[in-house]
């Protein structure tokens, strides 16, 4: 499902947090994750993190919610949701020539949430690879993480940027 969305207010706020981007997997992650994890080449800014998807019973106390988290509200309005509904959200940045390697999210957590992705700067060099999915700028996608998926940034100069967030089903 692809929903058209005016991403202008979202992009304006993202510009103010982009300088906080860091490797998606922190240096304290396992060597297996750092060397082979699907998201090992991307940068991210955590927007909301109330739990870890691989251990969802372990709620973070206090949860991480950045002051600019309201940047998600235009997307949440379309879903009749609010910030309290979001369990997990991050701003993903795939630098030029990098990728998110093909993977499938298999933890039980992913069967209990709807994952949405908000796209705003899609170009022909930015590829989202999943069966029967075509993305475009200024859109939000209900994303099926249980199918194999990957992303490639074939641009030599422009990062591929999007937001990922989860809400309970």
PDB file of C-alpha atoms in Angstrom:
ATOM      1  CA  UNK A   1       0.000   0.000   0.000  1.00  0.00           C
ATOM      2  CA  UNK A   2       1.409   3.376  -1.073  1.00  0.00           C
ATOM      3  CA  UNK A   3      -0.067   6.599   0.321  1.00  0.00           C
ATOM      4  CA  UNK A   4       0.722  10.016  -1.183  1.00  0.00           C
ATOM      5  CA  UNK A   5       2.034  12.367   1.491  1.00  0.00           C
ATOM      6  CA  UNK A   6       3.238  15.959   1.574  1.00  0.00           C
ATOM      7  CA  UNK A   7       6.699  15.446   3.057  1.00  0.00           C
ATOM      8  CA  UNK A   8       7.736  19.120   3.002  1.00  0.00           C
ATOM      9  CA  UNK A   9       7.232  19.713   6.765  1.00  0.00           C
ATOM     10  CA  UNK A  10       8.983  16.422   7.555  1.00  0.00           C
ATOM     11  CA  UNK A  11      12.025  17.216   5.422  1.00  0.00           C
ATOM     12  CA  UNK A  12      12.419  20.660   7.009  1.00  0.00           C
ATOM     13  CA  UNK A  13      12.650  19.108  10.469  1.00  0.00           C
ATOM     14  CA  UNK A  14      14.950  16.293   9.285  1.00  0.00           C
ATOM     15  CA  UNK A  15      17.469  18.881   8.160  1.00  0.00           C
ATOM     16  CA  UNK A  16      17.794  19.987  11.784  1.00  0.00           C
ATOM     17  CA  UNK A  17      18.686  16.500  13.060  1.00  0.00           C
ATOM     18  CA  UNK A  18      20.801  15.116  10.214  1.00  0.00           C
ATOM     19  CA  UNK A  19      24.054  16.157  11.890  1.00  0.00           C
ATOM     20  CA  UNK A  20      23.294  13.567  14.623  1.00  0.00           C
ATOM     21  CA  UNK A  21      23.501  10.651  12.182  1.00  0.00           C
ATOM     22  CA  UNK A  22      25.734   7.762  13.264  1.00  0.00           C
ATOM     23  CA  UNK A  23      26.312   4.162  12.242  1.00  0.00           C
ATOM     24  CA  UNK A  24      23.004   2.308  12.568  1.00  0.00           C
ATOM     25  CA  UNK A  25      24.575  -0.493  14.603  1.00  0.00           C
ATOM     26  CA  UNK A  26      26.440   0.974  17.589  1.00  0.00           C
ATOM     27  CA  UNK A  27      30.075  -0.134  18.098  1.00  0.00           C
ATOM     28  CA  UNK A  28      28.940  -2.207  21.098  1.00  0.00           C
ATOM     29  CA  UNK A  29      26.874  -4.484  18.802  1.00  0.00           C
ATOM     30  CA  UNK A  30      27.952  -8.071  18.213  1.00  0.00           C
ATOM     31  CA  UNK A  31      30.683  -8.670  15.647  1.00  0.00           C
ATOM     32  CA  UNK A  32      28.203 -10.749  13.649  1.00  0.00           C
ATOM     33  CA  UNK A  33      25.853  -7.765  13.377  1.00  0.00           C
ATOM     34  CA  UNK A  34      28.664  -5.289  12.643  1.00  0.00           C
ATOM     35  CA  UNK A  35      30.157  -7.524   9.933  1.00  0.00           C
ATOM     36  CA  UNK A  36      27.071  -9.134   8.397  1.00  0.00           C
ATOM     37  CA  UNK A  37      23.955  -7.234   9.550  1.00  0.00           C
ATOM     38  CA  UNK A  38      21.761  -5.992   6.717  1.00  0.00           C
ATOM     39  CA  UNK A  39      21.977  -2.350   7.843  1.00  0.00           C
ATOM     40  CA  UNK A  40      25.730  -2.258   8.484  1.00  0.00           C
ATOM     41  CA  UNK A  41      26.472   0.405   5.835  1.00  0.00           C
ATOM     42  CA  UNK A  42      23.830   2.973   6.768  1.00  0.00           C
ATOM     43  CA  UNK A  43      23.671   5.936   9.083  1.00  0.00           C
ATOM     44  CA  UNK A  44      20.639   6.688  11.183  1.00  0.00           C
ATOM     45  CA  UNK A  45      19.178   9.096  13.685  1.00  0.00           C
ATOM     46  CA  UNK A  46      16.945   7.433  16.261  1.00  0.00           C
ATOM     47  CA  UNK A  47      13.686   9.341  16.592  1.00  0.00           C
ATOM     48  CA  UNK A  48      11.771   7.038  18.941  1.00  0.00           C
ATOM     49  CA  UNK A  49      12.941   3.848  20.560  1.00  0.00           C
ATOM     50  CA  UNK A  50      10.645   2.391  23.217  1.00  0.00           C
ATOM     51  CA  UNK A  51      11.943  -1.178  22.910  1.00  0.00           C
ATOM     52  CA  UNK A  52      14.318  -3.413  20.995  1.00  0.00           C
ATOM     53  CA  UNK A  53      12.543  -5.468  18.289  1.00  0.00           C
ATOM     54  CA  UNK A  54      14.707  -8.479  19.092  1.00  0.00           C
ATOM     55  CA  UNK A  55      13.662  -8.331  22.732  1.00  0.00           C
ATOM     56  CA  UNK A  56      10.329  -6.438  22.737  1.00  0.00           C
ATOM     57  CA  UNK A  57       9.439  -7.473  26.285  1.00  0.00           C
ATOM     58  CA  UNK A  58      12.339  -5.324  27.467  1.00  0.00           C
ATOM     59  CA  UNK A  59      10.880  -1.821  27.374  1.00  0.00           C
ATOM     60  CA  UNK A  60      13.400   0.983  27.568  1.00  0.00           C
ATOM     61  CA  UNK A  61      13.024   3.126  30.626  1.00  0.00           C
ATOM     62  CA  UNK A  62      13.037   5.915  29.902  1.00  0.00           C
ATOM     63  CA  UNK A  63      12.265   5.490  26.212  1.00  0.00           C
ATOM     64  CA  UNK A  64      14.317   7.471  23.721  1.00  0.00           C
ATOM     65  CA  UNK A  65      12.170  10.178  22.141  1.00  0.00           C
ATOM     66  CA  UNK A  66      13.961  13.126  20.583  1.00  0.00           C
ATOM     67  CA  UNK A  67      12.343  16.586  20.890  1.00  0.00           C
ATOM     68  CA  UNK A  68      11.852  16.717  17.111  1.00  0.00           C
ATOM     69  CA  UNK A  69       9.821  13.465  17.096  1.00  0.00           C
ATOM     70  CA  UNK A  70       6.757  15.454  16.120  1.00  0.00           C
ATOM     71  CA  UNK A  71       8.191  15.452  12.586  1.00  0.00           C
ATOM     72  CA  UNK A  72       6.358  12.110  12.262  1.00  0.00           C
ATOM     73  CA  UNK A  73       2.957  13.704  12.879  1.00  0.00           C
ATOM     74  CA  UNK A  74       2.020  14.388   9.213  1.00  0.00           C
ATOM     75  CA  UNK A  75       2.468  10.669   8.461  1.00  0.00           C
ATOM     76  CA  UNK A  76       0.697   9.634  11.661  1.00  0.00           C
ATOM     77  CA  UNK A  77      -2.262  11.909  10.898  1.00  0.00           C
ATOM     78  CA  UNK A  78      -2.944   9.919   7.734  1.00  0.00           C
ATOM     79  CA  UNK A  79      -3.094   6.755   9.868  1.00  0.00           C
ATOM     80  CA  UNK A  80      -5.166   8.334  12.679  1.00  0.00           C
ATOM     81  CA  UNK A  81      -2.271   7.675  15.049  1.00  0.00           C
ATOM     82  CA  UNK A  82      -0.167   9.853  17.324  1.00  0.00           C
ATOM     83  CA  UNK A  83       3.371   9.830  18.723  1.00  0.00           C
ATOM     84  CA  UNK A  84       2.301   7.664  21.668  1.00  0.00           C
ATOM     85  CA  UNK A  85       1.482   4.874  19.196  1.00  0.00           C
ATOM     86  CA  UNK A  86       4.994   4.761  17.710  1.00  0.00           C
ATOM     87  CA  UNK A  87       7.192   2.025  19.169  1.00  0.00           C
ATOM     88  CA  UNK A  88      10.287   2.472  17.053  1.00  0.00           C
ATOM     89  CA  UNK A  89      11.338   5.089  14.501  1.00  0.00           C
ATOM     90  CA  UNK A  90      14.519   6.168  12.802  1.00  0.00           C
ATOM     91  CA  UNK A  91      15.751   8.360   9.981  1.00  0.00           C
ATOM     92  CA  UNK A  92      17.767   6.182   7.593  1.00  0.00           C
ATOM     93  CA  UNK A  93      20.561   7.585   5.442  1.00  0.00           C
ATOM     94  CA  UNK A  94      22.190   5.376   2.827  1.00  0.00           C
ATOM     95  CA  UNK A  95      25.350   7.171   1.666  1.00  0.00           C
ATOM     96  CA  UNK A  96      26.344   7.193  -2.009  1.00  0.00           C
ATOM     97  CA  UNK A  97      27.454   3.760  -3.214  1.00  0.00           C
ATOM     98  CA  UNK A  98      26.189   1.980  -0.070  1.00  0.00           C
ATOM     99  CA  UNK A  99      23.260  -0.341   0.557  1.00  0.00           C
ATOM    100  CA  UNK A 100      21.053  -2.201   2.970  1.00  0.00           C
ATOM    101  CA  UNK A 101      21.751  -5.832   2.206  1.00  0.00           C
ATOM    102  CA  UNK A 102      18.942  -8.235   1.446  1.00  0.00           C
ATOM    103  CA  UNK A 103      17.357  -9.583   4.586  1.00  0.00           C
ATOM    104  CA  UNK A 104      14.074 -10.678   6.140  1.00  0.00           C
ATOM    105  CA  UNK A 105      12.937  -9.493   9.563  1.00  0.00           C
ATOM    106  CA  UNK A 106      11.849 -12.660  11.348  1.00  0.00           C
ATOM    107  CA  UNK A 107      11.467 -11.797  15.019  1.00  0.00           C
ATOM    108  CA  UNK A 108       7.936 -12.203  16.457  1.00  0.00           C
ATOM    109  CA  UNK A 109       7.853  -8.434  17.084  1.00  0.00           C
ATOM    110  CA  UNK A 110       7.543  -7.815  13.345  1.00  0.00           C
ATOM    111  CA  UNK A 111       4.294  -9.806  13.208  1.00  0.00           C
ATOM    112  CA  UNK A 112       2.774  -7.532  15.860  1.00  0.00           C
ATOM    113  CA  UNK A 113       3.454  -4.184  14.190  1.00  0.00           C
ATOM    114  CA  UNK A 114       2.840  -2.364  10.965  1.00  0.00           C
ATOM    115  CA  UNK A 115       6.059  -0.928   9.575  1.00  0.00           C
ATOM    116  CA  UNK A 116       5.790   2.215   7.530  1.00  0.00           C
ATOM    117  CA  UNK A 117       8.429   3.960   5.484  1.00  0.00           C
ATOM    118  CA  UNK A 118       8.256   7.583   4.381  1.00  0.00           C
ATOM    119  CA  UNK A 119      10.127   8.464   1.187  1.00  0.00           C
ATOM    120  CA  UNK A 120      10.953  11.989   0.072  1.00  0.00           C
ATOM    121  CA  UNK A 121      14.035  12.030  -2.181  1.00  0.00           C
ATOM    122  CA  UNK A 122      13.686   8.946  -4.375  1.00  0.00           C
ATOM    123  CA  UNK A 123      15.646   9.154  -7.628  1.00  0.00           C
ATOM    124  CA  UNK A 124      16.342   6.548 -10.340  1.00  0.00           C
ATOM    125  CA  UNK A 125      19.621   5.722  -8.555  1.00  0.00           C
ATOM    126  CA  UNK A 126      17.793   4.837  -5.325  1.00  0.00           C
ATOM    127  CA  UNK A 127      16.475   1.293  -5.377  1.00  0.00           C
ATOM    128  CA  UNK A 128      14.080  -0.423  -2.993  1.00  0.00           C
ATOM    129  CA  UNK A 129      14.102  -4.103  -3.817  1.00  0.00           C
ATOM    130  CA  UNK A 130      11.053  -6.069  -2.742  1.00  0.00           C
ATOM    131  CA  UNK A 131       8.619  -8.104  -4.806  1.00  0.00           C
ATOM    132  CA  UNK A 132       5.759  -5.977  -6.194  1.00  0.00           C
ATOM    133  CA  UNK A 133       6.891  -2.764  -4.480  1.00  0.00           C
ATOM    134  CA  UNK A 134       7.601   0.485  -6.257  1.00  0.00           C
ATOM    135  CA  UNK A 135       8.291   3.565  -4.166  1.00  0.00           C
ATOM    136  CA  UNK A 136       8.230   7.228  -5.100  1.00  0.00           C
ATOM    137  CA  UNK A 137       9.062  10.547  -3.498  1.00  0.00           C
ATOM    138  CA  UNK A 138       6.442  12.098  -1.229  1.00  0.00           C
ATOM    139  CA  UNK A 139       4.872   8.829  -0.241  1.00  0.00           C
ATOM    140  CA  UNK A 140       4.409   6.517   2.705  1.00  0.00           C
ATOM    141  CA  UNK A 141       4.502   2.751   2.266  1.00  0.00           C
ATOM    142  CA  UNK A 142       3.095   0.002   4.470  1.00  0.00           C
ATOM    143  CA  UNK A 143       6.130  -2.236   4.243  1.00  0.00           C
ATOM    144  CA  UNK A 144       6.114  -6.031   4.569  1.00  0.00           C
ATOM    145  CA  UNK A 145       9.313  -6.839   6.459  1.00  0.00           C
ATOM    146  CA  UNK A 146       8.593 -10.579   6.292  1.00  0.00           C
ATOM    147  CA  UNK A 147       9.500 -10.604   2.572  1.00  0.00           C
ATOM    148  CA  UNK A 148      13.109 -10.368   1.394  1.00  0.00           C
ATOM    149  CA  UNK A 149      14.062  -6.730   0.940  1.00  0.00           C
ATOM    150  CA  UNK A 150      17.117  -4.619   0.180  1.00  0.00           C
ATOM    151  CA  UNK A 151      18.009  -1.052  -0.747  1.00  0.00           C
ATOM    152  CA  UNK A 152      20.770   0.219  -3.000  1.00  0.00           C
ATOM    153  CA  UNK A 153      22.054   3.713  -3.501  1.00  0.00           C
ATOM    154  CA  UNK A 154      23.736   3.794  -6.893  1.00  0.00           C
ATOM    155  CA  UNK A 155      24.159   7.572  -6.794  1.00  0.00           C
ATOM    156  CA  UNK A 156      27.726   8.856  -6.679  1.00  0.00           C
ATOM    157  CA  UNK A 157      26.767  12.075  -4.894  1.00  0.00           C
ATOM    158  CA  UNK A 158      23.337  11.958  -3.217  1.00  0.00           C
ATOM    159  CA  UNK A 159      22.371  10.023  -0.095  1.00  0.00           C
ATOM    160  CA  UNK A 160      19.138   8.003  -0.152  1.00  0.00           C
ATOM    161  CA  UNK A 161      17.054   9.085   2.852  1.00  0.00           C
ATOM    162  CA  UNK A 162      13.811   7.854   4.349  1.00  0.00           C
ATOM    163  CA  UNK A 163      12.043   7.327   7.671  1.00  0.00           C
ATOM    164  CA  UNK A 164      11.078   3.978   9.175  1.00  0.00           C
ATOM    165  CA  UNK A 165       8.507   3.667  11.965  1.00  0.00           C
ATOM    166  CA  UNK A 166       6.465   0.950  13.640  1.00  0.00           C
ATOM    167  CA  UNK A 167       3.010   1.117  15.200  1.00  0.00           C
ATOM    168  CA  UNK A 168       1.081  -1.777  16.789  1.00  0.00           C
ATOM    169  CA  UNK A 169      -1.359  -3.627  14.521  1.00  0.00           C
TER     170      UNK A 169
END
